[in-house]
PDB file of C-alpha atoms in Angstrom:
ATOM      1  CA  MET A   1     102.329  69.532 129.748  1.00 48.00           C
ATOM      2  CA  SER A   2     101.627  68.525 133.100  1.00 57.00           C
ATOM      3  CA  HIS A   3      99.431  70.650 135.419  1.00 80.00           C
ATOM      4  CA  PRO A   4     100.142  69.030 138.874  1.00 84.00           C
ATOM      5  CA  LEU A   5      98.016  71.669 140.691  1.00 86.00           C
ATOM      6  CA  ILE A   6      95.161  71.319 138.588  1.00 91.00           C
ATOM      7  CA  ASP A   7      95.235  67.752 138.253  1.00 91.00           C
ATOM      8  CA  SER A   8      95.184  67.533 142.089  1.00 93.00           C
ATOM      9  CA  PHE A   9      91.840  69.604 141.969  1.00 94.00           C
ATOM     10  CA  VAL A  10      90.485  67.688 139.501  1.00 95.00           C
ATOM     11  CA  GLU A  11      90.984  64.491 141.394  1.00 96.00           C
ATOM     12  CA  LEU A  12      89.981  66.041 144.482  1.00 95.00           C
ATOM     13  CA  GLU A  13      86.884  67.442 143.451  1.00 96.00           C
ATOM     14  CA  ARG A  14      85.825  64.055 141.356  1.00 96.00           C
ATOM     15  CA  VAL A  15      86.486  62.099 144.598  1.00 96.00           C
ATOM     16  CA  ALA A  16      84.381  64.656 146.617  1.00 96.00           C
ATOM     17  CA  ALA A  17      81.468  64.470 144.141  1.00 96.00           C
ATOM     18  CA  GLN A  18      81.341  60.831 143.820  1.00 95.00           C
ATOM     19  CA  GLU A  19      81.028  60.381 147.866  1.00 95.00           C
ATOM     20  CA  PHE A  20      78.519  63.051 147.753  1.00 95.00           C
ATOM     21  CA  TRP A  21      76.367  61.087 145.393  1.00 94.00           C
ATOM     22  CA  LYS A  22      77.044  57.997 146.972  1.00 92.00           C
ATOM     23  CA  SER A  23      76.428  59.113 150.487  1.00 90.00           C
ATOM     24  CA  GLU A  24      72.535  58.827 149.885  1.00 88.00           C
ATOM     25  CA  ASP A  25      69.989  58.269 147.129  1.00 89.00           C
ATOM     26  CA  ARG A  26      70.120  61.408 145.068  1.00 93.00           C
ATOM     27  CA  THR A  27      67.896  60.531 142.177  1.00 94.00           C
ATOM     28  CA  ALA A  28      64.944  61.943 143.561  1.00 95.00           C
ATOM     29  CA  TRP A  29      66.787  64.738 144.567  1.00 95.00           C
ATOM     30  CA  ARG A  30      67.827  65.283 141.216  1.00 96.00           C
ATOM     31  CA  ASP A  31      64.825  65.191 139.656  1.00 97.00           C
ATOM     32  CA  ASP A  32      63.075  67.591 141.818  1.00 97.00           C
ATOM     33  CA  LEU A  33      65.985  70.067 141.285  1.00 97.00           C
ATOM     34  CA  LEU A  34      65.839  70.002 137.634  1.00 97.00           C
ATOM     35  CA  ARG A  35      61.916  70.634 137.872  1.00 97.00           C
ATOM     36  CA  GLN A  36      62.463  73.628 139.801  1.00 95.00           C
ATOM     37  CA  CYS A  37      64.987  74.826 137.750  1.00 96.00           C
ATOM     38  CA  GLU A  38      62.423  75.367 135.000  1.00 94.00           C
ATOM     39  CA  THR A  39      61.384  78.474 136.404  1.00 93.00           C
ATOM     40  CA  ARG A  40      64.654  80.108 136.962  1.00 92.00           C
ATOM     41  CA  ASP A  41      66.557  82.482 134.328  1.00 91.00           C
ATOM     42  CA  LEU A  42      69.580  81.746 132.791  1.00 92.00           C
ATOM     43  CA  LEU A  43      72.048  84.328 132.970  1.00 91.00           C
ATOM     44  CA  SER A  44      74.526  85.370 130.028  1.00 90.00           C
ATOM     45  CA  LEU A  45      78.039  86.103 131.112  1.00 92.00           C
ATOM     46  CA  LYS A  46      78.264  88.172 127.903  1.00 88.00           C
ATOM     47  CA  SER A  47      75.744  90.617 128.902  1.00 87.00           C
ATOM     48  CA  TYR A  48      77.865  91.720 131.845  1.00 87.00           C
ATOM     49  CA  PHE A  49      81.226  92.634 130.378  1.00 78.00           C
ATOM     50  CA  GLY A  50      80.117  96.104 129.095  1.00 61.00           C
ATOM     51  CA  ARG A  51      78.397  96.849 132.649  1.00 57.00           C
ATOM     52  CA  ALA A  52      81.703  95.455 134.952  1.00 51.00           C
ATOM     53  CA  SER A  53      84.123  97.402 132.833  1.00 46.00           C
ATOM     54  CA  GLY A  54      82.240 100.711 131.745  1.00 45.00           C
ATOM     55  CA  SER A  55      83.052 100.250 128.214  1.00 47.00           C
ATOM     56  CA  LEU A  56      82.673  97.391 125.900  1.00 46.00           C
ATOM     57  CA  LYS A  57      85.946  97.899 124.635  1.00 55.00           C
ATOM     58  CA  SER A  58      87.845  97.180 128.147  1.00 63.00           C
ATOM     59  CA  PRO A  59      88.251  93.884 129.203  1.00 71.00           C
ATOM     60  CA  ALA A  60      86.504  92.959 132.712  1.00 85.00           C
ATOM     61  CA  ILE A  61      88.255  91.865 135.776  1.00 89.00           C
ATOM     62  CA  PHE A  62      86.272  89.752 138.011  1.00 93.00           C
ATOM     63  CA  PRO A  63      87.577  88.559 141.915  1.00 93.00           C
ATOM     64  CA  VAL A  64      87.238  85.075 142.823  1.00 95.00           C
ATOM     65  CA  PHE A  65      86.819  84.620 146.536  1.00 94.00           C
ATOM     66  CA  MET A  66      88.031  81.917 148.670  1.00 92.00           C
ATOM     67  CA  TRP A  67      87.793  81.737 152.382  1.00 91.00           C
ATOM     68  CA  ASP A  68      89.984  78.494 153.168  1.00 89.00           C
ATOM     69  CA  ASN A  69      93.586  79.272 153.737  1.00 86.00           C
ATOM     70  CA  ASP A  70      94.749  76.201 151.828  1.00 87.00           C
ATOM     71  CA  LEU A  71      93.027  77.389 148.873  1.00 88.00           C
ATOM     72  CA  ARG A  72      94.250  80.750 149.173  1.00 87.00           C
ATOM     73  CA  ARG A  73      97.860  79.286 149.608  1.00 84.00           C
ATOM     74  CA  CYS A  74      97.730  77.170 146.460  1.00 85.00           C
ATOM     75  CA  PHE A  75      96.903  80.251 144.425  1.00 84.00           C
ATOM     76  CA  SER A  76      99.124  82.529 146.114  1.00 77.00           C
ATOM     77  CA  ILE A  77     102.025  84.066 143.746  1.00 63.00           C
ATOM     78  CA  ALA A  78     103.954  85.304 146.713  1.00 53.00           C
ATOM     79  CA  ASN A  79     103.864  81.690 148.226  1.00 49.00           C
ATOM     80  CA  SER A  80     105.034  80.119 144.845  1.00 45.00           C
ATOM     81  CA  ILE A  81     108.092  82.598 144.845  1.00 42.00           C
ATOM     82  CA  ASN A  82     108.766  82.108 148.436  1.00 44.00           C
ATOM     83  CA  SER A  83     107.844  78.808 150.412  1.00 43.00           C
ATOM     84  CA  GLN A  84     108.157  80.354 153.748  1.00 44.00           C
ATOM     85  CA  GLU A  85     105.806  83.333 153.208  1.00 45.00           C
ATOM     86  CA  THR A  86     102.127  82.414 154.765  1.00 45.00           C
ATOM     87  CA  THR A  87      98.967  83.738 153.623  1.00 45.00           C
ATOM     88  CA  SER A  88      96.698  85.493 155.810  1.00 49.00           C
ATOM     89  CA  ASN A  89      93.440  83.653 155.968  1.00 51.00           C
ATOM     90  CA  GLU A  90      90.176  85.616 154.781  1.00 59.00           C
ATOM     91  CA  PRO A  91      87.367  84.283 157.185  1.00 85.00           C
ATOM     92  CA  PHE A  92      84.085  83.030 155.864  1.00 92.00           C
ATOM     93  CA  SER A  93      82.506  86.324 157.346  1.00 91.00           C
ATOM     94  CA  THR A  94      84.641  88.420 155.112  1.00 91.00           C
ATOM     95  CA  VAL A  95      83.812  86.720 151.982  1.00 93.00           C
ATOM     96  CA  LEU A  96      80.223  86.702 152.741  1.00 93.00           C
ATOM     97  CA  ASN A  97      80.132  90.389 153.135  1.00 92.00           C
ATOM     98  CA  SER A  98      81.984  90.984 149.914  1.00 92.00           C
ATOM     99  CA  LEU A  99      78.905  88.648 148.145  1.00 92.00           C
ATOM    100  CA  LYS A 100      76.340  90.602 149.835  1.00 90.00           C
ATOM    101  CA  ASN A 101      77.536  94.109 149.008  1.00 91.00           C
ATOM    102  CA  LEU A 102      78.516  93.422 145.346  1.00 92.00           C
ATOM    103  CA  SER A 103      76.822  96.133 142.866  1.00 91.00           C
ATOM    104  CA  PRO A 104      73.800  95.140 141.182  1.00 92.00           C
ATOM    105  CA  SER A 105      74.604  93.322 137.990  1.00 92.00           C
ATOM    106  CA  SER A 106      78.114  92.072 139.004  1.00 94.00           C
ATOM    107  CA  VAL A 107      80.111  89.011 138.373  1.00 95.00           C
ATOM    108  CA  ALA A 108      82.203  87.236 140.789  1.00 96.00           C
ATOM    109  CA  GLY A 109      83.578  83.703 141.561  1.00 97.00           C
ATOM    110  CA  LEU A 110      83.425  81.634 144.654  1.00 97.00           C
ATOM    111  CA  PHE A 111      86.021  78.690 145.104  1.00 96.00           C
ATOM    112  CA  LEU A 112      84.818  76.073 147.496  1.00 96.00           C
ATOM    113  CA  ARG A 113      87.197  73.417 149.279  1.00 94.00           C
ATOM    114  CA  PRO A 114      86.607  70.247 147.401  1.00 95.00           C
ATOM    115  CA  GLY A 115      84.263  68.413 149.427  1.00 95.00           C
ATOM    116  CA  PHE A 116      83.316  71.533 151.473  1.00 95.00           C
ATOM    117  CA  TRP A 117      79.970  69.877 152.570  1.00 94.00           C
ATOM    118  CA  MET A 118      81.828  67.597 154.808  1.00 93.00           C
ATOM    119  CA  THR A 119      83.639  70.218 156.764  1.00 91.00           C
ATOM    120  CA  GLU A 120      82.611  70.889 160.203  1.00 91.00           C
ATOM    121  CA  SER A 121      82.127  74.485 159.719  1.00 92.00           C
ATOM    122  CA  TRP A 122      79.726  73.941 156.733  1.00 94.00           C
ATOM    123  CA  GLN A 123      76.871  73.195 158.810  1.00 90.00           C
ATOM    124  CA  VAL A 124      76.956  76.810 160.070  1.00 91.00           C
ATOM    125  CA  GLU A 125      78.308  78.215 156.946  1.00 95.00           C
ATOM    126  CA  GLU A 126      75.511  76.810 154.326  1.00 96.00           C
ATOM    127  CA  ASN A 127      72.472  78.768 155.244  1.00 96.00           C
ATOM    128  CA  ASP A 128      74.374  82.202 155.215  1.00 96.00           C
ATOM    129  CA  LEU A 129      75.645  81.222 152.011  1.00 97.00           C
ATOM    130  CA  ARG A 130      72.674  80.155 150.434  1.00 97.00           C
ATOM    131  CA  ASP A 131      71.074  83.422 151.533  1.00 96.00           C
ATOM    132  CA  ALA A 132      74.096  85.329 149.995  1.00 96.00           C
ATOM    133  CA  LEU A 133      73.896  83.791 146.580  1.00 96.00           C
ATOM    134  CA  ALA A 134      69.937  84.275 146.796  1.00 95.00           C
ATOM    135  CA  ASN A 135      70.494  88.132 147.288  1.00 94.00           C
ATOM    136  CA  ALA A 136      72.804  88.124 144.567  1.00 95.00           C
ATOM    137  CA  ARG A 137      70.464  86.575 142.072  1.00 93.00           C
ATOM    138  CA  SER A 138      68.075  89.023 143.259  1.00 93.00           C
ATOM    139  CA  THR A 139      70.138  91.738 142.389  1.00 94.00           C
ATOM    140  CA  ASN A 140      70.846  90.198 138.934  1.00 94.00           C
ATOM    141  CA  SER A 141      74.466  89.552 140.190  1.00 95.00           C
ATOM    142  CA  MET A 142      76.252  86.502 138.453  1.00 96.00           C
ATOM    143  CA  ILE A 143      78.339  84.369 141.142  1.00 97.00           C
ATOM    144  CA  VAL A 144      80.117  81.780 139.395  1.00 98.00           C
ATOM    145  CA  ARG A 145      81.062  78.437 141.178  1.00 98.00           C
ATOM    146  CA  CYS A 146      84.617  77.988 140.367  1.00 97.00           C
ATOM    147  CA  GLY A 147      86.765  74.871 140.775  1.00 95.00           C
ATOM    148  CA  PHE A 148      87.947  72.204 138.446  1.00 96.00           C
ATOM    149  CA  LEU A 149      84.654  70.588 138.010  1.00 97.00           C
ATOM    150  CA  THR A 150      84.055  67.560 135.930  1.00 96.00           C
ATOM    151  CA  GLN A 151      81.178  65.466 137.765  1.00 97.00           C
ATOM    152  CA  GLN A 152      76.974  65.920 137.417  1.00 96.00           C
ATOM    153  CA  ALA A 153      76.968  66.008 141.159  1.00 97.00           C
ATOM    154  CA  ASP A 154      78.934  69.353 141.416  1.00 97.00           C
ATOM    155  CA  ILE A 155      76.712  70.703 138.877  1.00 98.00           C
ATOM    156  CA  LEU A 156      73.862  69.735 140.366  1.00 98.00           C
ATOM    157  CA  LEU A 157      74.827  71.041 144.206  1.00 97.00           C
ATOM    158  CA  ALA A 158      75.668  74.116 142.372  1.00 98.00           C
ATOM    159  CA  SER A 159      72.675  74.911 141.463  1.00 98.00           C
ATOM    160  CA  ASP A 160      71.008  73.964 144.565  1.00 97.00           C
ATOM    161  CA  LEU A 161      73.007  75.977 146.352  1.00 98.00           C
ATOM    162  CA  GLY A 162      72.017  78.968 144.382  1.00 97.00           C
ATOM    163  CA  PHE A 163      75.211  79.692 142.086  1.00 98.00           C
ATOM    164  CA  SER A 164      74.043  81.264 138.532  1.00 97.00           C
ATOM    165  CA  ALA A 165      77.038  80.132 136.786  1.00 98.00           C
ATOM    166  CA  ILE A 166      79.949  77.141 136.863  1.00 98.00           C
ATOM    167  CA  GLN A 167      83.316  76.064 135.748  1.00 98.00           C
ATOM    168  CA  ILE A 168      83.211  72.847 134.084  1.00 98.00           C
ATOM    169  CA  HIS A 169      86.870  71.863 133.699  1.00 97.00           C
ATOM    170  CA  ALA A 170      87.461  69.588 130.504  1.00 96.00           C
ATOM    171  CA  GLY A 171      90.475  67.638 132.469  1.00 88.00           C
ATOM    172  CA  SER A 172      89.533  64.013 132.387  1.00 86.00           C
ATOM    173  CA  LEU A 173      86.145  64.183 130.307  1.00 95.00           C
ATOM    174  CA  ASP A 174      85.418  62.904 126.831  1.00 96.00           C
ATOM    175  CA  LEU A 175      83.824  64.736 123.989  1.00 96.00           C
ATOM    176  CA  TYR A 176      80.344  63.177 124.951  1.00 97.00           C
ATOM    177  CA  GLU A 177      81.009  63.629 128.739  1.00 97.00           C
ATOM    178  CA  LEU A 178      81.953  67.436 128.310  1.00 98.00           C
ATOM    179  CA  GLN A 179      79.103  68.192 125.716  1.00 98.00           C
ATOM    180  CA  MET A 180      76.474  66.194 128.513  1.00 98.00           C
ATOM    181  CA  ALA A 181      77.977  68.435 131.195  1.00 98.00           C
ATOM    182  CA  ILE A 182      77.291  71.602 129.577  1.00 98.00           C
ATOM    183  CA  GLU A 183      73.641  70.350 128.832  1.00 98.00           C
ATOM    184  CA  LEU A 184      73.232  69.588 132.376  1.00 98.00           C
ATOM    185  CA  ALA A 185      74.540  72.820 133.734  1.00 98.00           C
ATOM    186  CA  ARG A 186      71.943  74.863 131.084  1.00 97.00           C
ATOM    187  CA  ASP A 187      69.370  72.479 132.373  1.00 97.00           C
ATOM    188  CA  CYS A 188      70.383  73.440 135.828  1.00 98.00           C
ATOM    189  CA  ARG A 189      70.124  77.055 134.861  1.00 97.00           C
ATOM    190  CA  LEU A 190      74.033  77.287 135.174  1.00 98.00           C
ATOM    191  CA  CYS A 191      75.819  79.315 132.689  1.00 97.00           C
ATOM    192  CA  PRO A 192      78.635  77.269 131.734  1.00 98.00           C
ATOM    193  CA  ILE A 193      82.201  78.002 131.207  1.00 98.00           C
ATOM    194  CA  VAL A 194      84.425  75.363 130.057  1.00 98.00           C
ATOM    195  CA  SER A 195      88.035  75.773 131.662  1.00 97.00           C
ATOM    196  CA  VAL A 196      90.999  74.001 129.651  1.00 96.00           C
ATOM    197  CA  ALA A 197      94.583  73.978 130.601  1.00 92.00           C
ATOM    198  CA  THR A 198      96.493  71.923 127.841  1.00 92.00           C
ATOM    199  CA  ASP A 199      95.951  71.766 123.965  1.00 92.00           C
ATOM    200  CA  GLU A 200      94.280  68.410 124.075  1.00 93.00           C
ATOM    201  CA  GLU A 201      91.773  69.688 126.440  1.00 95.00           C
ATOM    202  CA  MET A 202      91.218  72.970 123.919  1.00 95.00           C
ATOM    203  CA  GLU A 203      90.470  70.477 121.185  1.00 94.00           C
ATOM    204  CA  GLN A 204      87.651  69.059 122.907  1.00 95.00           C
ATOM    205  CA  ALA A 205      86.217  71.820 124.179  1.00 96.00           C
ATOM    206  CA  ILE A 206      85.763  73.549 120.936  1.00 96.00           C
ATOM    207  CA  GLN A 207      84.251  70.752 119.528  1.00 96.00           C
ATOM    208  CA  THR A 208      81.340  71.484 122.165  1.00 97.00           C
ATOM    209  CA  ASP A 209      78.901  74.408 122.013  1.00 96.00           C
ATOM    210  CA  ALA A 210      80.291  75.790 124.998  1.00 96.00           C
ATOM    211  CA  PRO A 211      79.509  79.561 125.256  1.00 96.00           C
ATOM    212  CA  HIS A 212      82.337  80.301 127.069  1.00 97.00           C
ATOM    213  CA  ILE A 213      86.382  79.116 127.228  1.00 97.00           C
ATOM    214  CA  ALA A 214      88.748  79.860 129.960  1.00 97.00           C
ATOM    215  CA  LEU A 215      92.194  79.468 129.399  1.00 95.00           C
ATOM    216  CA  CYS A 216      93.984  78.577 132.402  1.00 92.00           C
ATOM    217  CA  HIS A 217      97.033  80.520 133.377  1.00 87.00           C
ATOM    218  CA  PHE A 218      98.784  79.835 136.890  1.00 82.00           C
ATOM    219  CA  PRO A 219     102.404  80.971 136.585  1.00 65.00           C
ATOM    220  CA  MET A 220     102.928  78.429 139.678  1.00 62.00           C
ATOM    221  CA  GLU A 221     102.483  76.013 137.160  1.00 57.00           C
ATOM    222  CA  GLY A 222     105.407  76.907 135.222  1.00 61.00           C
ATOM    223  CA  ILE A 223     105.300  80.409 133.407  1.00 65.00           C
ATOM    224  CA  GLU A 224     106.980  79.618 130.251  1.00 70.00           C
ATOM    225  CA  GLN A 225     104.469  76.817 129.614  1.00 75.00           C
ATOM    226  CA  SER A 226     101.600  78.384 130.565  1.00 76.00           C
ATOM    227  CA  ALA A 227     102.442  81.555 128.474  1.00 78.00           C
ATOM    228  CA  LYS A 228     103.116  78.940 125.455  1.00 84.00           C
ATOM    229  CA  PHE A 229      99.760  77.461 125.934  1.00 87.00           C
ATOM    230  CA  ILE A 230      97.718  80.748 126.128  1.00 88.00           C
ATOM    231  CA  GLN A 231      99.841  81.848 122.640  1.00 88.00           C
ATOM    232  CA  SER A 232      98.901  78.771 121.056  1.00 90.00           C
ATOM    233  CA  ALA A 233      95.273  78.176 122.593  1.00 93.00           C
ATOM    234  CA  LEU A 234      93.974  81.783 122.310  1.00 93.00           C
ATOM    235  CA  PRO A 235      93.721  81.970 118.288  1.00 93.00           C
ATOM    236  CA  ARG A 236      91.410  78.529 118.411  1.00 94.00           C
ATOM    237  CA  VAL A 237      88.901  79.998 120.367  1.00 95.00           C
ATOM    238  CA  PRO A 238      85.610  80.206 118.078  1.00 94.00           C
ATOM    239  CA  ALA A 239      84.699  83.465 117.119  1.00 92.00           C
ATOM    240  CA  ASN A 240      81.212  82.905 118.729  1.00 91.00           C
ATOM    241  CA  CYS A 241      82.818  82.010 121.998  1.00 93.00           C
ATOM    242  CA  THR A 242      83.808  84.160 124.745  1.00 93.00           C
ATOM    243  CA  ARG A 243      87.511  84.100 125.683  1.00 94.00           C
ATOM    244  CA  VAL A 244      87.920  83.985 129.302  1.00 95.00           C
ATOM    245  CA  LEU A 245      91.083  83.958 131.438  1.00 93.00           C
ATOM    246  CA  LEU A 246      91.634  82.284 134.513  1.00 94.00           C
ATOM    247  CA  THR A 247      94.854  83.451 136.213  1.00 89.00           C
ATOM    248  CA  ALA A 248      96.262  83.845 139.646  1.00 85.00           C
ATOM    249  CA  ALA A 249      98.403  87.360 138.393  1.00 73.00           C
ATOM    250  CA  ALA A 250     100.416  89.169 141.237  1.00 70.00           C
ATOM    251  CA  ASN A 251      98.064  92.006 140.823  1.00 73.00           C
ATOM    252  CA  THR A 252      95.045  93.650 139.118  1.00 74.00           C
ATOM    253  CA  ALA A 253      97.366  95.785 136.433  1.00 79.00           C
ATOM    254  CA  GLU A 254      99.247  92.361 135.550  1.00 79.00           C
ATOM    255  CA  ALA A 255      95.623  90.717 135.175  1.00 78.00           C
ATOM    256  CA  THR A 256      94.331  93.989 132.977  1.00 77.00           C
ATOM    257  CA  LEU A 257      97.889  93.263 130.949  1.00 80.00           C
ATOM    258  CA  LEU A 258      96.912  89.718 130.486  1.00 79.00           C
ATOM    259  CA  THR A 259      93.196  90.217 129.652  1.00 76.00           C
ATOM    260  CA  ARG A 260      94.438  92.647 127.088  1.00 79.00           C
ATOM    261  CA  LEU A 261      96.104  89.827 124.900  1.00 84.00           C
ATOM    262  CA  GLY A 262      92.615  89.003 123.428  1.00 88.00           C
ATOM    263  CA  PHE A 263      90.609  87.944 126.421  1.00 91.00           C
ATOM    264  CA  THR A 264      87.076  89.218 126.811  1.00 89.00           C
ATOM    265  CA  SER A 265      87.657  89.056 130.705  1.00 89.00           C
ATOM    266  CA  THR A 266      89.470  87.855 133.451  1.00 91.00           C
ATOM    267  CA  PHE A 267      88.679  85.706 136.701  1.00 94.00           C
ATOM    268  CA  GLN A 268      91.326  86.297 139.360  1.00 91.00           C
ATOM    269  CA  PHE A 269      92.430  83.811 141.550  1.00 87.00           C
ATOM    270  CA  ASN A 270      94.303  86.348 143.671  1.00 67.00           C
ATOM    271  CA  PRO A 271      93.823  85.902 147.308  1.00 54.00           C
ATOM    272  CA  ASP A 272      96.555  88.665 148.038  1.00 54.00           C
ATOM    273  CA  THR A 273      95.099  91.853 146.738  1.00 45.00           C
TER     274      THR A 273
END
C-alpha cells in the first residue's frame, strides 16, 4: 500500500535532519543535551487520558497545531475534495497563543515544516516557541513534536526546543534503528509515540517496546485503503501499548467516531476547525 503524502514527509524530514547534523559539529551539543536531560521528568501520555476526556471510558481527542499554510493544505479534507479551495493560514502568533492558553495537564501536538530551522522566520519564532513549550511543561502539559520523523537529529532537536513527546515514524527504519530511536527519545526525556501506516511498519513496531503505537488514517491517501489498514492493524496492537489514531478527520464528531473503534486517543491533524 502506497502513501505518497507520508512517504514525502518522511523523505523531507530525513533530508532536513541530515542537513541539520552536517551544518556544524553536533557531537558536543548532543552530549551536553543528554546530560541536561538527566534532570528532566519523563511525562507519560497514559496519565493524561482521563483528564482530557473527563472520563477514563471516553476517548481523548488532542489537536495538532500548524502555522505553515502548505502543511495545513496537505492535511485539509476540504482541499482533498476540492483542489480549487484554499486553506486559510493560521499565523504563528495564533498557534503560539493556543499553546500558551492550554489548560494545565493538557495534551497537544505541533507539526513543524520540514527544515523549519532554515526558514527566514525561524530566527524570530524560535525564542517565543521555546518560551511557550517551557510554559507548557511548567503546567504539566504535554506537547508532542508531530511529524513523520526518523532521524536522531529530530529527536535531539525536539528535546532541545522543549517538547515533551515525539512522533517517530516506523517508515524507513529497520527494527534495530526503530528501537534505538525509541531509546534515544527516552534518554532525551521525550515520550515516544511510534506511528505506522502499513502492515509492514506495524510488524516492526510491535517488536519494539514502544509504549504507544499510532495508526495513520488520512483519507486523502485513499479512504478505502486506510480503512482496511485500520481494521487489520488495530487488533494487533499489544495489550500493553496505547492505541493512538493520527487522522485528518473532517470534524471533531468524525474524529470521535473513529476513536471509538478501539483507540485510546486521537491526534487530529485538522486545520479547518
